[in-house]
Amino acid sequence: MANISDPYVIRYPQIVAVADEAGSTVELVEFFDCIGGAMWTQHHYVKSPLVGSVRCVGSTTRFLLRPGTVDLALEGSRFPAGISGVAVTGNEIAVTYIGMGGGGVGATSCRAAARGVLREQCDPSGGGKVAAATLWLPRRKRVLIGVDDTDTAEEGATWTLVHNIARAVEDEQSVYLSHTIVQLFPVAYRTKNCVSLVAEFATTEPDRLIGRFRELLQKYTLSQKTGMAVYTGFSPSAELVEYARSVKRGEVAPDCVQNLRDPSLRIIMNGRGITGAVAALPFFTRYEEALELCSGKS
């Protein structure tokens, strides 16, 4: 018979947090191992006043948070757990969880040992106890890397190359969060499907991450027209979103990229694929919109 070392704890594999420049908004990203626990958390935690929204992206739960401290009126079955504190400092983000019963176990033991936690302070939990925990996480920046045109008519696939490079550059400082395929307007000179890619990272070392990604992309691309663009910031600007939508709706002149004035946007490899690389950036984790094939009339 198999032995279970800790039968009443399910550890979260990893927890990371991204803050905007002002420290006024935080996205908390929890990688989960148990889908049931994650769905339970999403259902109840969104009732916390500090939680603006909750969504599931792959095997992660994403909470959009505002800094502050609140007293939660916990009630069994109706509101048994939530987030009661968020604090952003120069290089750390502290999140306080509280829950009763099994929700208290989730708030403390299950999260405290997650990869990415710098330190923790936890109450005893289990049974009918109400328990709280504060976790301190590195304050990370969001980095979006857009890529297009790495293959040829004979070989290659951009979506696989981007994923493999993202996995190769991931480390404790730079966490690979998501991969999004973006359907562009099918121009005549496409390889076949006319898609570009955006990989999302949460990092404390943006420049090192970008440099390592570029080195591997230059090494493995099969095309002389590869485009690589980077957006470093919490949310892409309205100007960039509108540009991206125009590339989905129809053919866009290559020099249109040069007219973008967003200071968070950087052109890293300026081949013909830069049009699609930049257009991919705002669609990170917006899968339905990203994959929509536009007719050119809508």
Coordinates of N, CA, C and O in Angstrom, one line a residue, residues 165-288:
I165 N 11.9 27.7 -26.9 CA 12.8 28.8 -26.5 C 12.4 29.3 -25.1 O 13.2 29.5 -24.2
A166 N 11.1 29.5 -25.0 CA 10.5 30.0 -23.7 C 10.8 29.1 -22.5 O 11.2 29.5 -21.4
R167 N 10.7 27.8 -22.8 CA 11.0 26.8 -21.8 C 12.5 26.8 -21.5 O 13.0 26.7 -20.3
A168 N 13.4 27.0 -22.5 CA 14.8 27.0 -22.3 C 15.3 28.2 -21.5 O 16.3 28.1 -20.8
V169 N 14.7 29.4 -21.6 CA 15.2 30.6 -20.9 C 14.5 30.7 -19.6 O 14.9 31.6 -18.8
E170 N 13.5 29.9 -19.2 CA 12.8 30.1 -18.0 C 13.8 29.7 -16.8 O 14.5 28.7 -16.9
D171 N 13.8 30.5 -15.7 CA 14.5 30.1 -14.5 C 13.8 30.8 -13.3 O 12.7 31.3 -13.5
E172 N 14.5 30.9 -12.2 CA 13.9 31.4 -11.0 C 13.6 32.9 -11.2 O 12.6 33.4 -10.6
Q173 N 14.4 33.6 -12.0 CA 14.1 35.0 -12.2 C 13.1 35.3 -13.2 O 12.4 36.3 -13.2
S174 N 12.9 34.4 -14.2 CA 12.0 34.6 -15.3 C 11.1 33.4 -15.5 O 11.5 32.4 -15.8
V175 N 9.8 33.6 -15.1 CA 8.8 32.5 -15.2 C 8.0 32.6 -16.4 O 7.4 33.7 -16.8
Y176 N 7.9 31.6 -17.2 CA 7.2 31.5 -18.4 C 5.7 31.3 -18.1 O 5.3 30.2 -17.5
L177 N 4.8 32.2 -18.4 CA 3.5 32.2 -18.0 C 2.5 31.7 -19.0 O 1.5 31.0 -18.7
S178 N 2.7 32.1 -20.3 CA 1.7 31.8 -21.3 C 2.2 31.8 -22.7 O 3.3 32.5 -23.0
H179 N 1.5 31.2 -23.6 CA 1.9 31.1 -25.0 C 0.6 31.2 -25.8 O -0.4 30.5 -25.5
T180 N 0.6 32.2 -26.7 CA -0.7 32.5 -27.4 C -0.4 32.5 -28.9 O 0.5 33.3 -29.4
I181 N -1.1 31.7 -29.7 CA -1.1 31.8 -31.2 C -2.1 32.8 -31.6 O -3.2 32.8 -31.2
V182 N -1.6 33.7 -32.5 CA -2.5 34.8 -33.0 C -2.7 34.7 -34.5 O -1.7 34.7 -35.3
Q183 N -3.9 34.5 -34.9 CA -4.3 34.4 -36.3 C -4.3 35.8 -36.9 O -5.0 36.7 -36.5
L184 N -3.5 36.0 -37.9 CA -3.4 37.3 -38.6 C -4.2 37.2 -39.9 O -4.6 36.1 -40.3
F185 N -4.4 38.3 -40.6 CA -5.0 38.3 -41.9 C -4.1 37.6 -42.9 O -2.9 37.8 -42.9
P186 N -4.7 36.6 -43.6 CA -3.9 35.7 -44.5 C -3.3 36.5 -45.7 O -3.9 36.4 -46.8
V187 N -2.2 37.1 -45.6 CA -1.6 37.9 -46.7 C -1.0 36.9 -47.7 O -0.7 35.7 -47.4
A188 N -0.7 37.4 -48.9 CA -0.3 36.5 -50.0 C 1.1 35.8 -49.7 O 1.3 34.7 -50.1
Y189 N 2.0 36.5 -49.0 CA 3.3 36.0 -48.8 C 3.5 35.2 -47.5 O 4.6 34.9 -47.1
R190 N 2.4 34.7 -46.9 CA 2.5 33.9 -45.7 C 3.1 32.5 -46.1 O 3.1 32.1 -47.2
T191 N 3.6 31.9 -45.0 CA 4.1 30.5 -45.2 C 2.9 29.6 -45.5 O 2.9 28.9 -46.6
K192 N 1.9 29.5 -44.6 CA 0.7 28.8 -44.9 C -0.5 29.3 -44.0 O -1.5 29.7 -44.6
N193 N -0.3 29.3 -42.7 CA -1.5 29.7 -41.8 C -1.5 31.1 -41.4 O -2.5 31.6 -40.9
C194 N -0.4 31.8 -41.6 CA -0.3 33.2 -41.2 C -0.7 33.5 -39.8 O -1.6 34.2 -39.4
V195 N 0.1 32.9 -38.9 CA -0.1 33.2 -37.4 C 1.2 33.7 -36.9 O 2.3 33.5 -37.4
S196 N 1.1 34.5 -35.8 CA 2.3 34.9 -35.0 C 2.1 34.5 -33.6 O 1.1 33.9 -33.2
L197 N 3.1 34.7 -32.8 CA 3.1 34.1 -31.4 C 3.5 35.2 -30.4 O 4.3 36.1 -30.7
V198 N 2.9 35.1 -29.2 CA 3.4 35.9 -28.1 C 3.6 35.0 -26.9 O 2.7 34.2 -26.5
A199 N 4.8 35.1 -26.3 CA 5.1 34.4 -25.0 C 5.1 35.4 -23.9 O 5.7 36.5 -24.1
E200 N 4.5 35.1 -22.8 CA 4.4 36.0 -21.7 C 5.3 35.5 -20.5 O 5.3 34.3 -20.2
F201 N 6.0 36.4 -19.9 CA 6.9 36.1 -18.8 C 6.6 37.0 -17.6 O 6.2 38.2 -17.8
A202 N 6.9 36.5 -16.4 CA 7.0 37.4 -15.2 C 8.4 37.3 -14.8 O 8.9 36.3 -14.5
T203 N 9.1 38.5 -14.7 CA 10.5 38.4 -14.5 C 11.0 39.6 -13.6 O 10.4 40.6 -13.5
T204 N 12.2 39.3 -12.9 CA 12.9 40.4 -12.2 C 14.1 40.8 -13.0 O 14.8 41.8 -12.6
E205 N 14.4 40.2 -14.1 CA 15.5 40.6 -15.0 C 15.1 40.7 -16.4 O 15.5 39.8 -17.2
P206 N 14.4 41.7 -16.8 CA 13.9 41.8 -18.2 C 15.0 41.8 -19.2 O 14.8 41.1 -20.2
D207 N 16.0 42.6 -19.1 CA 17.0 42.6 -20.1 C 17.8 41.3 -20.3 O 18.1 40.9 -21.5
R208 N 18.1 40.6 -19.2 CA 18.7 39.3 -19.4 C 17.8 38.3 -20.1 O 18.3 37.6 -20.9
L209 N 16.5 38.3 -19.7 CA 15.6 37.4 -20.4 C 15.5 37.7 -21.9 O 15.6 36.8 -22.7
I210 N 15.4 39.0 -22.2 CA 15.3 39.3 -23.6 C 16.5 39.0 -24.4 O 16.4 38.4 -25.5
G211 N 17.7 39.2 -23.8 CA 18.9 38.8 -24.5 C 19.1 37.3 -24.7 O 19.5 36.9 -25.8
R212 N 18.7 36.5 -23.7 CA 18.8 35.1 -23.9 C 17.8 34.6 -24.9 O 18.1 33.7 -25.7
F213 N 16.6 35.1 -24.9 CA 15.6 34.7 -25.9 C 16.1 35.1 -27.3 O 16.0 34.2 -28.2
R214 N 16.6 36.3 -27.5 CA 17.1 36.7 -28.8 C 18.2 35.8 -29.3 O 18.2 35.4 -30.5
E215 N 19.1 35.4 -28.5 CA 20.2 34.6 -28.9 C 19.7 33.2 -29.4 O 20.2 32.7 -30.5
L216 N 18.8 32.6 -28.7 CA 18.2 31.3 -29.2 C 17.4 31.5 -30.4 O 17.4 30.6 -31.3
L217 N 16.7 32.6 -30.5 CA 15.9 32.8 -31.8 C 16.8 33.0 -33.0 O 16.5 32.4 -34.0
Q218 N 17.8 33.7 -32.8 CA 18.8 33.9 -33.9 C 19.5 32.6 -34.3 O 19.7 32.3 -35.5
K219 N 19.7 31.8 -33.3 CA 20.4 30.5 -33.6 C 19.5 29.5 -34.3 O 19.9 28.8 -35.2
Y220 N 18.2 29.5 -34.0 CA 17.3 28.4 -34.5 C 16.4 28.8 -35.6 O 15.8 28.0 -36.2
T221 N 16.2 30.1 -35.8 CA 15.3 30.5 -36.9 C 15.8 30.0 -38.2 O 17.0 30.0 -38.5
L222 N 14.8 29.7 -39.1 CA 15.2 29.2 -40.5 C 15.0 30.3 -41.5 O 15.3 30.1 -42.7
S223 N 14.5 31.4 -41.1 CA 14.2 32.5 -42.0 C 15.1 33.7 -41.8 O 15.6 34.0 -40.7
Q224 N 15.3 34.4 -42.9 CA 16.1 35.7 -42.9 C 15.2 36.9 -42.6 O 15.6 38.0 -42.6
K225 N 13.9 36.6 -42.4 CA 12.9 37.7 -42.2 C 12.2 37.7 -40.9 O 11.1 38.2 -40.7
T226 N 12.8 37.1 -39.9 CA 12.2 36.9 -38.6 C 12.0 38.3 -37.9 O 12.9 39.2 -38.0
G227 N 10.9 38.4 -37.3 CA 10.6 39.6 -36.5 C 10.5 39.2 -35.0 O 9.9 38.2 -34.7
M228 N 11.1 40.0 -34.1 CA 10.9 39.8 -32.7 C 10.7 41.2 -32.0 O 11.5 42.1 -32.2
A229 N 9.6 41.3 -31.3 CA 9.2 42.5 -30.6 C 9.0 42.2 -29.1 O 8.6 41.1 -28.7
V230 N 9.3 43.2 -28.3 CA 9.1 43.0 -26.8 C 8.3 44.2 -26.2 O 8.5 45.3 -26.6
Y231 N 7.4 43.8 -25.4 CA 6.6 44.8 -24.6 C 6.9 44.6 -23.1 O 6.6 43.5 -22.6
T232 N 7.4 45.5 -22.4 CA 7.7 45.4 -21.0 C 6.7 46.4 -20.3 O 6.9 47.6 -20.3
G233 N 5.7 45.8 -19.7 CA 4.7 46.6 -19.0 C 3.5 45.8 -18.6 O 3.3 44.7 -19.1
F234 N 2.7 46.3 -17.7 CA 1.6 45.6 -17.2 C 0.5 45.3 -18.2 O 0.0 44.2 -18.3
S235 N 0.1 46.3 -19.0 CA -0.9 46.2 -20.0 C -0.5 46.9 -21.3 O -0.2 48.1 -21.2
P236 N -0.6 46.3 -22.4 CA -0.3 47.0 -23.7 C -1.2 48.2 -23.9 O -2.4 48.2 -23.5
S237 N -0.7 49.3 -24.5 CA -1.4 50.5 -24.6 C -2.6 50.4 -25.6 O -2.6 49.4 -26.5
A238 N -3.5 51.3 -25.6 CA -4.6 51.3 -26.6 C -4.1 51.5 -28.0 O -4.7 50.9 -28.9
E239 N -3.0 52.2 -28.2 CA -2.4 52.4 -29.5 C -2.0 51.0 -30.1 O -2.2 50.7 -31.2
L240 N -1.3 50.2 -29.2 CA -0.8 48.9 -29.6 C -2.0 48.0 -29.9 O -1.9 47.2 -30.9
V241 N -3.0 48.0 -29.1 CA -4.2 47.2 -29.3 C -4.8 47.5 -30.7 O -5.2 46.5 -31.4
E242 N -5.0 48.7 -31.0 CA -5.6 49.1 -32.2 C -4.7 48.7 -33.4 O -5.3 48.2 -34.5
Y243 N -3.4 48.8 -33.3 CA -2.5 48.4 -34.4 C -2.7 46.8 -34.6 O -2.8 46.4 -35.7
A244 N -2.7 46.1 -33.5 CA -2.8 44.6 -33.6 C -4.1 44.2 -34.3 O -4.1 43.3 -35.1
R245 N -5.2 44.9 -33.9 CA -6.5 44.6 -34.6 C -6.5 44.9 -36.0 O -7.1 44.2 -36.8
S246 N -5.8 45.9 -36.4 CA -5.7 46.3 -37.8 C -4.9 45.2 -38.6 O -5.3 44.9 -39.8
V247 N -3.9 44.6 -38.0 CA -3.2 43.5 -38.7 C -4.0 42.2 -38.8 O -3.9 41.5 -39.7
K248 N -5.0 42.1 -37.9 CA -5.9 40.9 -38.0 C -6.9 41.2 -39.1 O -7.5 40.2 -39.7
R249 N -7.3 42.4 -39.3 CA -8.3 42.8 -40.3 C -7.9 42.8 -41.7 O -8.7 42.7 -42.7
G250 N -6.6 43.1 -42.0 CA -6.1 43.2 -43.3 C -4.6 43.4 -43.4 O -3.9 43.5 -42.4
E251 N -4.1 43.6 -44.6 CA -2.7 43.7 -44.8 C -2.3 45.1 -44.4 O -2.9 46.1 -44.7
V252 N -1.2 45.2 -43.7 CA -0.6 46.4 -43.1 C 0.8 46.7 -43.7 O 1.6 45.7 -43.7
A253 N 1.1 47.9 -44.1 CA 2.4 48.2 -44.6 C 3.4 48.0 -43.5 O 3.2 48.3 -42.4
P254 N 4.6 47.4 -43.9 CA 5.6 47.1 -42.9 C 6.1 48.4 -42.1 O 6.4 48.2 -40.9
D255 N 6.1 49.5 -42.7 CA 6.6 50.7 -42.0 C 5.6 51.3 -41.0 O 6.0 52.2 -40.3
C256 N 4.4 50.7 -40.9 CA 3.4 51.2 -39.9 C 3.9 51.0 -38.5 O 3.6 51.7 -37.6
V257 N 4.8 49.9 -38.3 CA 5.3 49.7 -37.0 C 6.1 50.9 -36.5 O 6.1 51.2 -35.3
Q258 N 6.8 51.5 -37.4 CA 7.7 52.6 -37.0 C 6.9 53.8 -36.5 O 7.5 54.7 -35.8
N259 N 5.6 53.9 -36.8 CA 4.8 55.0 -36.3 C 4.3 54.8 -34.9 O 3.7 55.8 -34.3
L260 N 4.5 53.6 -34.3 CA 4.0 53.4 -32.9 C 4.9 54.1 -32.0 O 6.1 54.1 -32.1
R261 N 4.4 54.8 -31.0 CA 5.1 55.6 -30.1 C 5.1 55.1 -28.7 O 5.5 55.9 -27.8
D262 N 4.7 53.9 -28.5 CA 4.6 53.4 -27.1 C 6.1 53.1 -26.6 O 6.8 52.3 -27.2
P263 N 6.5 53.8 -25.5 CA 7.9 53.7 -25.0 C 8.2 52.3 -24.4 O 9.3 51.9 -24.3
S264 N 7.1 51.5 -24.2 CA 7.4 50.2 -23.6 C 7.6 49.1 -24.7 O 7.9 48.0 -24.4
L265 N 7.5 49.5 -25.9 CA 7.7 48.6 -27.1 C 9.1 48.7 -27.6 O 9.6 49.8 -27.8
R266 N 9.7 47.5 -27.8 CA 11.1 47.5 -28.4 C 11.1 46.5 -29.6 O 10.6 45.4 -29.5
I267 N 11.7 47.0 -30.6 CA 11.9 46.1 -31.8 C 13.3 45.5 -31.7 O 14.3 46.2 -31.6
I268 N 13.3 44.1 -31.6 CA 14.6 43.4 -31.3 C 15.2 42.9 -32.6 O 16.4 43.0 -32.9
M269 N 14.3 42.2 -33.5 CA 14.7 41.7 -34.8 C 13.7 42.3 -35.8 O 12.5 42.0 -35.7
N270 N 14.3 43.1 -36.8 CA 13.4 43.9 -37.6 C 13.2 43.3 -39.0 O 13.2 44.0 -40.0
G271 N 13.0 42.0 -39.1 CA 12.7 41.4 -40.4 C 11.2 41.6 -40.8 O 10.5 42.3 -40.0
R272 N 10.8 41.1 -41.9 CA 9.4 41.4 -42.4 C 8.4 40.8 -41.4 O 7.3 41.4 -41.3
G273 N 8.8 39.8 -40.6 CA 7.9 39.3 -39.6 C 7.6 40.2 -38.4 O 6.8 39.9 -37.6
I274 N 8.2 41.4 -38.4 CA 8.0 42.3 -37.3 C 6.5 42.8 -37.2 O 6.0 43.1 -36.1
T275 N 5.9 42.9 -38.4 CA 4.5 43.3 -38.4 C 3.6 42.3 -37.5 O 2.9 42.8 -36.7
G276 N 3.8 41.0 -37.8 CA 3.0 40.1 -37.0 C 3.5 39.9 -35.6 O 2.7 39.7 -34.6
A277 N 4.8 40.1 -35.4 CA 5.4 40.0 -34.0 C 4.8 41.0 -33.1 O 4.4 40.8 -32.0
V278 N 4.7 42.3 -33.6 CA 4.2 43.4 -32.8 C 2.7 43.2 -32.6 O 2.1 43.4 -31.5
A279 N 2.0 42.7 -33.6 CA 0.6 42.5 -33.6 C 0.2 41.4 -32.6 O -0.9 41.5 -32.0
A280 N 1.0 40.5 -32.3 CA 0.7 39.4 -31.4 C 0.7 39.9 -29.9 O -0.1 39.3 -29.1
L281 N 1.4 40.9 -29.6 CA 1.7 41.3 -28.2 C 0.4 41.5 -27.4 O 0.3 40.9 -26.3
P282 N -0.6 42.3 -27.8 CA -1.7 42.6 -27.0 C -2.7 41.4 -26.8 O -3.5 41.5 -25.9
F283 N -2.5 40.4 -27.5 CA -3.4 39.2 -27.5 C -3.0 38.2 -26.5 O -3.6 37.1 -26.4
F284 N -2.0 38.4 -25.7 CA -1.6 37.4 -24.7 C -2.7 36.9 -23.8 O -3.4 37.8 -23.3
T285 N -3.0 35.6 -23.8 CA -4.0 35.0 -23.0 C -5.4 35.3 -23.5 O -6.4 34.8 -22.9
R286 N -5.6 36.1 -24.5 CA -6.9 36.4 -25.0 C -7.2 35.5 -26.2 O -7.3 35.9 -27.4
Y287 N -7.4 34.2 -25.9 CA -7.3 33.1 -26.9 C -8.4 33.2 -27.9 O -8.1 33.0 -29.1
E288 N -9.6 33.4 -27.5 CA -10.7 33.4 -28.5 C -10.5 34.6 -29.5 O -10.6 34.4 -30.7

